[in-house]
Short mmCIF file of C-alpha atoms and ligand atoms in Angstrom, two decimals:
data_model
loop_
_atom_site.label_atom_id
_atom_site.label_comp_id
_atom_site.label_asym_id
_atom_site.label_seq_id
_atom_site.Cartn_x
_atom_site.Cartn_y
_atom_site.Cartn_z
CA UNK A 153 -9.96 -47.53 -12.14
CA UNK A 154 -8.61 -46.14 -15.24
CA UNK A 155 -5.24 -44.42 -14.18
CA UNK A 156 -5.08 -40.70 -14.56
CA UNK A 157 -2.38 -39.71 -17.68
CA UNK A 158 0.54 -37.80 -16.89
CA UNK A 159 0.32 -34.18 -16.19
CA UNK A 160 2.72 -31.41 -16.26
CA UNK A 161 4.27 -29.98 -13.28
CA UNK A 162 2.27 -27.52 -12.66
CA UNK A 163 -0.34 -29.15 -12.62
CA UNK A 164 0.78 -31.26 -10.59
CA UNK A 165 1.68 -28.44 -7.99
CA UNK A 166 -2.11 -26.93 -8.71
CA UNK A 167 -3.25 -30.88 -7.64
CA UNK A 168 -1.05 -30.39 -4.56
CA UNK A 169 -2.03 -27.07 -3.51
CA UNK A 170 -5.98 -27.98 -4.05
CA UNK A 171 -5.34 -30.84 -1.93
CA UNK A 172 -4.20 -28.35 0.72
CA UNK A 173 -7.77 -27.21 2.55
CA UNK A 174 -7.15 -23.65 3.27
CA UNK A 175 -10.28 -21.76 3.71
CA UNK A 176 -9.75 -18.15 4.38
CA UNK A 177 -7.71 -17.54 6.46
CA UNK A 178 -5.80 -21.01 6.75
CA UNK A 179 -3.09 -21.50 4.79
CA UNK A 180 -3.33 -25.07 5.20
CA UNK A 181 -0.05 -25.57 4.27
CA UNK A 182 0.08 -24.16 0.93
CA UNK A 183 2.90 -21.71 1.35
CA UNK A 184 4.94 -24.16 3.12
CA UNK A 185 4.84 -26.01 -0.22
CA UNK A 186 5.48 -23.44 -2.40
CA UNK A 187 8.61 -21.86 -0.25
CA UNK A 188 10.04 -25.36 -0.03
CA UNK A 189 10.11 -25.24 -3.89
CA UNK A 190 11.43 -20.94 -3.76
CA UNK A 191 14.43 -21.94 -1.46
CA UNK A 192 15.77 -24.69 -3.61
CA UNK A 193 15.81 -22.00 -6.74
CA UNK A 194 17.60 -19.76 -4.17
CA UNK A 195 14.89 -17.72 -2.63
CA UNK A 196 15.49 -15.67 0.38
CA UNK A 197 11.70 -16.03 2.00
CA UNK A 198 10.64 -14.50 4.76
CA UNK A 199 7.26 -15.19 6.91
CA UNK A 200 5.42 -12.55 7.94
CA UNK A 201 2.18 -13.84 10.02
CA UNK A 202 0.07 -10.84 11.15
CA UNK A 203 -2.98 -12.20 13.68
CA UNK A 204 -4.13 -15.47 11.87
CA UNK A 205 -3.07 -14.59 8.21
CA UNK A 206 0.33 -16.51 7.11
CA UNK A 207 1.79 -14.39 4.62
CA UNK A 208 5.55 -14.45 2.79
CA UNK A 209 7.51 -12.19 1.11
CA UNK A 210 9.99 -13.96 -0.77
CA UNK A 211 13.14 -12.73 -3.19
CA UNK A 212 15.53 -13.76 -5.41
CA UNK A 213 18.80 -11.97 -7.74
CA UNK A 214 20.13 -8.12 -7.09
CA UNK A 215 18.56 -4.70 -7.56
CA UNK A 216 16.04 -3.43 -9.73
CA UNK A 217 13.96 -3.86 -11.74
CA UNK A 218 11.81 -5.82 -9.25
CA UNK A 219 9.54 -7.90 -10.50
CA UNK A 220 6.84 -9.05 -7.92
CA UNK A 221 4.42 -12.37 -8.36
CA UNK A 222 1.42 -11.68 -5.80
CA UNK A 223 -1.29 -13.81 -4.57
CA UNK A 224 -3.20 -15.35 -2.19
CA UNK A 225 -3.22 -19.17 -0.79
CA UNK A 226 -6.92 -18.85 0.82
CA UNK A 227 -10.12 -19.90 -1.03
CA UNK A 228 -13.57 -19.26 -0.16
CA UNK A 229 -15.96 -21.93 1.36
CA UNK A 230 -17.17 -24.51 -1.08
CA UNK A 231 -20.50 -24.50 0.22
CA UNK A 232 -22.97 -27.42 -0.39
CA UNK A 233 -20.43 -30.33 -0.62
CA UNK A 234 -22.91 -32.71 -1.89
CA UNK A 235 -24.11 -30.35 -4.94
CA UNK A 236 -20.36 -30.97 -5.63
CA UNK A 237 -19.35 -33.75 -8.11
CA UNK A 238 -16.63 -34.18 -6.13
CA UNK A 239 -14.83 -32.95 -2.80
CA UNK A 240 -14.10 -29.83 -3.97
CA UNK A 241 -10.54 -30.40 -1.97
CA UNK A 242 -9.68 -33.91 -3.49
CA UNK A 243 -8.68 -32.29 -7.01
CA UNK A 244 -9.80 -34.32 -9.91
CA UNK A 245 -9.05 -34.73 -13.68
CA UNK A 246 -11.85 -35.13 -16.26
CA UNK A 247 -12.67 -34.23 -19.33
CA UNK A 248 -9.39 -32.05 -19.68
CA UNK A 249 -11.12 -30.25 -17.01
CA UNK A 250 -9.50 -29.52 -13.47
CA UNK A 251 -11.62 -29.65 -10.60
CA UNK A 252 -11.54 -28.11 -7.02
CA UNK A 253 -11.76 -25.40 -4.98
CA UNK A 254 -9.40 -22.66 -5.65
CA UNK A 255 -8.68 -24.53 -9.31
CA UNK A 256 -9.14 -21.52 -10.77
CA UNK A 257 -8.86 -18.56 -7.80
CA UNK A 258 -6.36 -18.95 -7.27
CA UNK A 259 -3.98 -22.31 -7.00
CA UNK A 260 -3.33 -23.42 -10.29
CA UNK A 261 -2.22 -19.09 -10.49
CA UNK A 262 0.24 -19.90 -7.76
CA UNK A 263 1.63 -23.39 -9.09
CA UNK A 264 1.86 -21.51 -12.73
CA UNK A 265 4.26 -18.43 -10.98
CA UNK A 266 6.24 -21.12 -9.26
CA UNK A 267 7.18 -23.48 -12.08
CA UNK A 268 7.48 -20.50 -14.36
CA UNK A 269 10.08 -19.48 -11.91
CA UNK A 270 11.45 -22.93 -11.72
CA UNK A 271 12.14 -22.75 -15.76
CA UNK A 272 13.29 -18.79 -16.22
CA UNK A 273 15.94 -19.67 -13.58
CA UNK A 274 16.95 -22.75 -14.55
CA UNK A 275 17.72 -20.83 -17.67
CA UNK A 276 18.98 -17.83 -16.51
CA UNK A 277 20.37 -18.41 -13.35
CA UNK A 278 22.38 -15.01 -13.73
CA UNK A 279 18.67 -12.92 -14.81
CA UNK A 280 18.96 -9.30 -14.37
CA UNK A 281 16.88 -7.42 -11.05
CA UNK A 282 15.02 -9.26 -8.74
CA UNK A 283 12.02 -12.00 -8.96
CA UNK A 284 9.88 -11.48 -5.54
CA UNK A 285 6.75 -13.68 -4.66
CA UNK A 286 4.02 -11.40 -2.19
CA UNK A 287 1.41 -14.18 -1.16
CA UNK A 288 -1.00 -14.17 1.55
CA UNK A 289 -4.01 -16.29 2.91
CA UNK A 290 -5.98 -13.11 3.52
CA UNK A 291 -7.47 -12.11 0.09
CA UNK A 292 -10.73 -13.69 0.08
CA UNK A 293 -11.62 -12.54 3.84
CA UNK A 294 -11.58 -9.17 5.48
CA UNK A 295 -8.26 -8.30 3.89
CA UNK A 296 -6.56 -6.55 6.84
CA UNK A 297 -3.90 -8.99 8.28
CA UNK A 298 -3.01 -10.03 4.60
CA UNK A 299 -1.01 -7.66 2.06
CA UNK A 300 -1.84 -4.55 3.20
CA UNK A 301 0.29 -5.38 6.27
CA UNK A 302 3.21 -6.79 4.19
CA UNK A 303 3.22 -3.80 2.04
CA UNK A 304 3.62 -1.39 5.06
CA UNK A 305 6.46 -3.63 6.01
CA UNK A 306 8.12 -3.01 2.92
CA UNK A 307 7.62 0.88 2.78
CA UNK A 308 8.99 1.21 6.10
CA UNK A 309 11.75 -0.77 4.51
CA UNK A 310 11.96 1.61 1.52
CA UNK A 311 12.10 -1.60 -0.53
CA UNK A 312 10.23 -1.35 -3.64
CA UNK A 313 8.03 -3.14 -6.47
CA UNK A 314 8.48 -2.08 -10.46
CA UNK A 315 6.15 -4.91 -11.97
CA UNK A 316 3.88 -6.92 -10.03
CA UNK A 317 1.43 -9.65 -11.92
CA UNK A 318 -0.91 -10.52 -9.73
CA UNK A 319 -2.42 -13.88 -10.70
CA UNK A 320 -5.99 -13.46 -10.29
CA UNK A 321 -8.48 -15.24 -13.07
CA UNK A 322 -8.44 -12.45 -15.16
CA UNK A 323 -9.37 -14.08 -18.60
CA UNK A 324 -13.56 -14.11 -19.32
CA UNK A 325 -13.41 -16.49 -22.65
CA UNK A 326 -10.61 -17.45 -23.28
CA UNK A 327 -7.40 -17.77 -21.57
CA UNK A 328 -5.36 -14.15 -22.19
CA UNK A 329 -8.54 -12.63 -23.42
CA UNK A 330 -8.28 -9.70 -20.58
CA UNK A 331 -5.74 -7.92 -18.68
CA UNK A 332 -6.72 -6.18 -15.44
CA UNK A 333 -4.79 -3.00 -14.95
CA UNK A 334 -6.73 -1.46 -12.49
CA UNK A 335 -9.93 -1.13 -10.27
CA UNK A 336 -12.54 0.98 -9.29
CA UNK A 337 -13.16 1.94 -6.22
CA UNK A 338 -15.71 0.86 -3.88
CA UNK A 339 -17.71 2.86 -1.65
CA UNK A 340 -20.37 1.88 0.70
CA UNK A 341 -23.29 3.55 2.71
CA UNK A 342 -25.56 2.59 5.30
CA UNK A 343 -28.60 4.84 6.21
CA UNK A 344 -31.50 5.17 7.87
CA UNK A 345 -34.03 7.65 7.51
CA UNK A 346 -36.06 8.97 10.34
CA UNK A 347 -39.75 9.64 10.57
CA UNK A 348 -42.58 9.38 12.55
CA UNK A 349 -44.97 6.31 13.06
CA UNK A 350 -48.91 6.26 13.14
CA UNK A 351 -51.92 4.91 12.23
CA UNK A 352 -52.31 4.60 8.33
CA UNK A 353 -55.65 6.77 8.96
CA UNK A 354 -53.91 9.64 10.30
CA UNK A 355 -51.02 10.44 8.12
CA UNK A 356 -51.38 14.11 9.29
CA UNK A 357 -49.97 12.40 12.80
CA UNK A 358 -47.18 10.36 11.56
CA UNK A 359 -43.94 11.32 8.54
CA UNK A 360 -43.31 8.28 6.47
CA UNK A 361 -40.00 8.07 5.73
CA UNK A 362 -40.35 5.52 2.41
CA UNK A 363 -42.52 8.77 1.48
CA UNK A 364 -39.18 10.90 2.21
CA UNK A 365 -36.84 8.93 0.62
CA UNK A 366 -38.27 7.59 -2.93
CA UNK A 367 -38.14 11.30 -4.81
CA UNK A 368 -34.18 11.42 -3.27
CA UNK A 369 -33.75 7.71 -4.02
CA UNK A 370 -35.44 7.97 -7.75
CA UNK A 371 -32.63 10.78 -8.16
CA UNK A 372 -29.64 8.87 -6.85
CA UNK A 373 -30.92 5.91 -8.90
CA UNK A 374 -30.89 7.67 -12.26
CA UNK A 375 -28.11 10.23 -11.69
CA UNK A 376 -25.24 9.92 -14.56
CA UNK A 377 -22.37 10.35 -12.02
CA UNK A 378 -19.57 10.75 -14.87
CA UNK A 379 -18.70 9.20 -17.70
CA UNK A 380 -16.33 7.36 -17.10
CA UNK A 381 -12.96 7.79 -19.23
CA UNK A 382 -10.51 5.71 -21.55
CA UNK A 383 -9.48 3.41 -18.62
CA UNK A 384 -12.78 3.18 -16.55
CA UNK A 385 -16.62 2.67 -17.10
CA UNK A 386 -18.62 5.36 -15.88
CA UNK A 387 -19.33 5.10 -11.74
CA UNK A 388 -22.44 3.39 -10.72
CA UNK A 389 -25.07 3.58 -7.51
CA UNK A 390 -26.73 0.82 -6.29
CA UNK A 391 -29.03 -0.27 -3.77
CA UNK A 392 -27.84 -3.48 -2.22
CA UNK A 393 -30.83 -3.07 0.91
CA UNK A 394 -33.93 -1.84 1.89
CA UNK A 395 -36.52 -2.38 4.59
CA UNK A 396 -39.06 -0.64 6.29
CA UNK A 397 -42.25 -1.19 8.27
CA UNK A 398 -43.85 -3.52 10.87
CA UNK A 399 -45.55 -6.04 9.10
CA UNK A 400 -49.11 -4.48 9.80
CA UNK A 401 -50.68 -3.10 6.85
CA UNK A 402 -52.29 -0.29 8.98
CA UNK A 403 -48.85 1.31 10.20
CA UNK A 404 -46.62 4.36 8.63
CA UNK A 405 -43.43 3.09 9.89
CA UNK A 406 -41.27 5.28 12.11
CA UNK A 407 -37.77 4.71 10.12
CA UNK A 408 -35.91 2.88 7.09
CA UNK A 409 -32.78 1.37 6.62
CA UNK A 410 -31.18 1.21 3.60
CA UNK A 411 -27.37 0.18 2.14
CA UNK A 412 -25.85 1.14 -0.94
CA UNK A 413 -23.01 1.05 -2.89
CA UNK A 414 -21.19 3.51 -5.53
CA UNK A 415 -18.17 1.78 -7.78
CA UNK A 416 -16.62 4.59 -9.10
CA UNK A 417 -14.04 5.92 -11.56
CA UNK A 418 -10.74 8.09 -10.88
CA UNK A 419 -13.33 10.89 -11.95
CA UNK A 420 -14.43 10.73 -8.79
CA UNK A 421 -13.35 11.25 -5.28
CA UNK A 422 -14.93 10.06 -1.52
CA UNK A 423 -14.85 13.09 -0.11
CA UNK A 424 -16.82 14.35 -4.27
CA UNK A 425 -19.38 11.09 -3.99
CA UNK A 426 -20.31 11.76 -0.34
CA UNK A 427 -20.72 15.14 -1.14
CA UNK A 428 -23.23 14.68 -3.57
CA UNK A 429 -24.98 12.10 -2.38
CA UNK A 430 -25.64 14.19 0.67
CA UNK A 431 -26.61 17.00 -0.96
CA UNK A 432 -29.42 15.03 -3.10
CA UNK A 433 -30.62 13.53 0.50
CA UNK A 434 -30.86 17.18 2.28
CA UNK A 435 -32.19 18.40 -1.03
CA UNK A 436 -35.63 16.47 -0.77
CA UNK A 437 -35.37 17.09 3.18
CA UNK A 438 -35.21 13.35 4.16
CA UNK A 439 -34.38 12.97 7.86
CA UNK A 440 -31.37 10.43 8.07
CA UNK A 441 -28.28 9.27 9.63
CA UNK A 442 -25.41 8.01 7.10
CA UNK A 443 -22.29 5.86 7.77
CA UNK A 444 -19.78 5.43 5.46
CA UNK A 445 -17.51 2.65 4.23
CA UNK A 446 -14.56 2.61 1.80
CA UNK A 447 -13.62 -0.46 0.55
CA UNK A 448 -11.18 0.50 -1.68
CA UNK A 449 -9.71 3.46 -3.35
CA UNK A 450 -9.68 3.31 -7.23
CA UNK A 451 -6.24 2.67 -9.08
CA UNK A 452 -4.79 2.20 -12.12
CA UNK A 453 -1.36 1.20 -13.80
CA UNK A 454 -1.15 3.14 -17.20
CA UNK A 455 -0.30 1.05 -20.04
CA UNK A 456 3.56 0.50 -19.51
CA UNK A 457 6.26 -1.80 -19.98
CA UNK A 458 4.75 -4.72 -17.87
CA UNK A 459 1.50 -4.70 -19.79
CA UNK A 460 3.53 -4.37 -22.63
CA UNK A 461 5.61 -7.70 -22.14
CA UNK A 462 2.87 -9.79 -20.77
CA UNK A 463 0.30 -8.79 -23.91
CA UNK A 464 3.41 -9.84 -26.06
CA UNK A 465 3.72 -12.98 -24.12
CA UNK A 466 -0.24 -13.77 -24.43
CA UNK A 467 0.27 -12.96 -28.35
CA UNK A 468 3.17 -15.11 -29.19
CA UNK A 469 1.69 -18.15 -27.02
CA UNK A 470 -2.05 -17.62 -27.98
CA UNK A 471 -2.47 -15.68 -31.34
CA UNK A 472 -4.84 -13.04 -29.58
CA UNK A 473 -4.26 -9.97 -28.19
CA UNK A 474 -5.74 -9.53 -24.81
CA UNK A 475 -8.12 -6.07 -23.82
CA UNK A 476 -6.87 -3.95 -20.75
CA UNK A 477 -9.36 -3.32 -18.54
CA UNK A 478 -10.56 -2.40 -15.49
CA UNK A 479 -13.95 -3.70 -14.86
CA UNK A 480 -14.73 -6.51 -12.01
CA UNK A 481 -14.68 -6.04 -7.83
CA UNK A 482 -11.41 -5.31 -6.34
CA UNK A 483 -8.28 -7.35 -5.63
CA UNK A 484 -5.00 -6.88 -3.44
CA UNK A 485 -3.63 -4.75 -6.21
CA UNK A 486 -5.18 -2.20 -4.98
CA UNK A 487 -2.34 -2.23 -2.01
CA UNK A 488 0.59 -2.61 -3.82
CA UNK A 489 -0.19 0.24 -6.84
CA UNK A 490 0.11 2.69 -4.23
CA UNK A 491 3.56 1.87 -3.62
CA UNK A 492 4.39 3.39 -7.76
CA UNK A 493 4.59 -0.43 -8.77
CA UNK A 494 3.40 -1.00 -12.62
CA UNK A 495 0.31 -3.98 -11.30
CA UNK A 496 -1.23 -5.98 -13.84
CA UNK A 497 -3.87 -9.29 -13.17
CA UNK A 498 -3.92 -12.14 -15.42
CA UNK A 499 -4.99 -15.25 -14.86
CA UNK A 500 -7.27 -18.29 -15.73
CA UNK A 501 -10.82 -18.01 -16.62
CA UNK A 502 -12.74 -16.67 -14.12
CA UNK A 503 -16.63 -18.19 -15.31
CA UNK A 504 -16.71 -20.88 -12.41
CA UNK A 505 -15.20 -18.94 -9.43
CA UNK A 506 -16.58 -18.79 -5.99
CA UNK A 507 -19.02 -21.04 -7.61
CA UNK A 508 -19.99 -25.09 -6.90
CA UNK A 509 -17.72 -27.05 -9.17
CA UNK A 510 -14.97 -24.48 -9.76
CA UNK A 511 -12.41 -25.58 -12.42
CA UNK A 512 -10.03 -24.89 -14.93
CA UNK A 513 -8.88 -26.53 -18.19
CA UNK A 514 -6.02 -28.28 -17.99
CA UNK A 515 -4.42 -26.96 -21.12
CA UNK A 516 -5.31 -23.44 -19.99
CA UNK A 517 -2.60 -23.72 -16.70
CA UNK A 518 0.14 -25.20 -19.21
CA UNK A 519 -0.59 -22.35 -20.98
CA UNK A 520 -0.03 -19.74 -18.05
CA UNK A 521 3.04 -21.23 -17.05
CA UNK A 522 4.41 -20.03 -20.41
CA UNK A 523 2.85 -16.92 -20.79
CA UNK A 524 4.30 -16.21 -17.00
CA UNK A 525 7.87 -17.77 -18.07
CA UNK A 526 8.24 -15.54 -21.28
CA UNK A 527 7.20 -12.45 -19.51
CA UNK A 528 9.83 -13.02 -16.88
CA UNK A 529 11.96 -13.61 -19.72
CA UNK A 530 11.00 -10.49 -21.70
CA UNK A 531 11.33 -8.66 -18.21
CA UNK A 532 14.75 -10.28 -16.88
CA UNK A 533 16.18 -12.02 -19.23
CA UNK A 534 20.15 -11.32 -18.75
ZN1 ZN B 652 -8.72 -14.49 -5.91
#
């Protein structure tokens, strides 16, 4: 067995973390790990376990400006083991390649905001406002018990967040390529139209309700909602299910169920999108019954002093200057904007996550570490 070389320490800490099985909503002992390392650089960390989601809120210096490292210690299933090359929770090393799951959403993230930490400190032990860590093991599942509860903790506190990074794979190509700093927002429906079954031979008898709903659907499908602006593409509808009928090629089916979906700009509002797309379906006089769903209200950080440090951070380590964007599902940002905090992602490459074989390269988590260490520095630096 050819020994593995000598890797960096956060690396290292990724290894450790992988090794750590915590599939949402475990921890697994993650955040154990990484709040032994935050109390030996002086951390004041407090747990904050809501249901079966460990969570911590963790802080460190005096007073503003607070800047606020967020995350999440869960991972997705890894599903088919044996389509793995490896057990996706024994972390290996090959071909400069880091494999595992939650190698790249989000542990070697984590390990990279810890070390970074680790050096700025070690540093500047006397930096200026406050570091803060926000990590939960409730990102990846319903969301609920994870940082939406610590952030109502800390507005009934009145504490507050100026610059959070939160450090999910944000990059597409190549590491720094793309800066999140913001979301759209994600709106669900479920509906069913109602109609009338019969015998295929006597449509006079029966009301199809596929017949009711394509002309409103074909509408809905095609409609240019907005178009978008300088921060956001332009909202989109789609139709995630459909199904209708019995299976007997001789039957007008008495119903239909469909679910959709509208991402969607700040151009738009719920209450705006429900409105319309209610309007289309009474318009063509289908029949239905609609529940709604919001999964997340759209938000966005204007391009400010946080964005500004960590592009500068990117540029001087990399060469490249990274596009802000908001493009992509949503993330826990979408909590802690609300509370008037500048919230930018970056992260590692995001091509292999969720997927079998999720990894990262090796050179790539180095590589955060400093970008994370010279934005702290650009931030805090006494
Ligand atoms: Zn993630």
């Amino acid at each position: 067995m050819v020994p593995s070389p000598a890797v960096s320490s956060t690396v290292e800490l990724a290894q450790q973390l992988i090794a750590r099985q915590s599939v949402s909503p475990v921890d697994g002992g993650c955040q154990a790990l990484m709040i032994e390392r935050l109390i030996a650089l002086g951390f004041a960390v407090e747990n904050l376990r809501f249901g079966p989601v460990d969570n911590f809120w963790a802080k460190r210096g005096k007073g503003g400006p607070v800047f606020c490292f967020a995350g999440h210690t869960d991972v997705v299933p890894s599903g088919p083991v044996d389509e793995w090359r490896s057990d996706p929770f024994k972390p290996v090393i090959e071909d400069g390649l880091l494999y595992g799951r939650g190698a790249a959403d989000m542990k070697t993230g984590l390990a990279a905001m810890v070390t970074a930490s680790e050096e700025f400190i070690g540093q500047y032990p006397d930096h200026r406002g406050t570091i803060a860590f926000l990590i939960t093991s409730d990102e990846e599942g319903p969301s609920v018990d994870g940082t939406k509860r610590v952030v109502e903790v800390l507005r009934e506190r009145k504490e507050s967040i100026d610059y959070c990074l939160v450090g999910e794979p944000s990059s597409e190509h190549t590491l720094g390529d793309t800066i999140k700093i913001g979301r759209r927002g994600s709106l669900s429906g479920r509906l069913t139209v109602h109609g009338i079954q019969g015998h295929i031979a006597y449509p006079q008898l029966a009301d199809n309700p596929v017949h009711a709903l394509a002309p409103a659907l074909a509408e809905l499908a095609a409609r240019a909602w907005d178009r978008g602006n300088q921060h956001f593409q332009p909202t989109t509808f789609q139709v995630s299910n459909i199904s209708a009928g019995t299976g007997a090629p001789n039957v007008i089916p008495g119903e239909l169920r469909a679910r959709f979906n509208l991402r969607f700009s700040t151009e738009q509002t719920v209450e705006g999108l429900q409105r319309q797309v209610e309007e289309i379906l009474q318009r063509h006089q289908v029949k239905y019954s609609l529940e709604w769903f919001i999964s997340g209200y759209p938000f966005l950080t204007t391009p400010g002093t946080l964005s500004a440090a960590a592009s500068r951070a990117i540029g001087e380590q990399l060469q490249i200057t990274p596009q802000l964007t908001t493009g992509g599902g949503t993330s826990d940002g979408r909590f802690i904007a609300p509370m008037g905090a500048q919230v930018i992602e970056l992260g590692v490459i995001n091509a292999t996550i969720h997927k079998v074989n999720e990894c990262v390269r090796v050179a790539d988590v180095d590589r955060l570490h400093a970008i994370y260490r010279r934005t702290l520095e650009l931030l805090l630096a006494s």
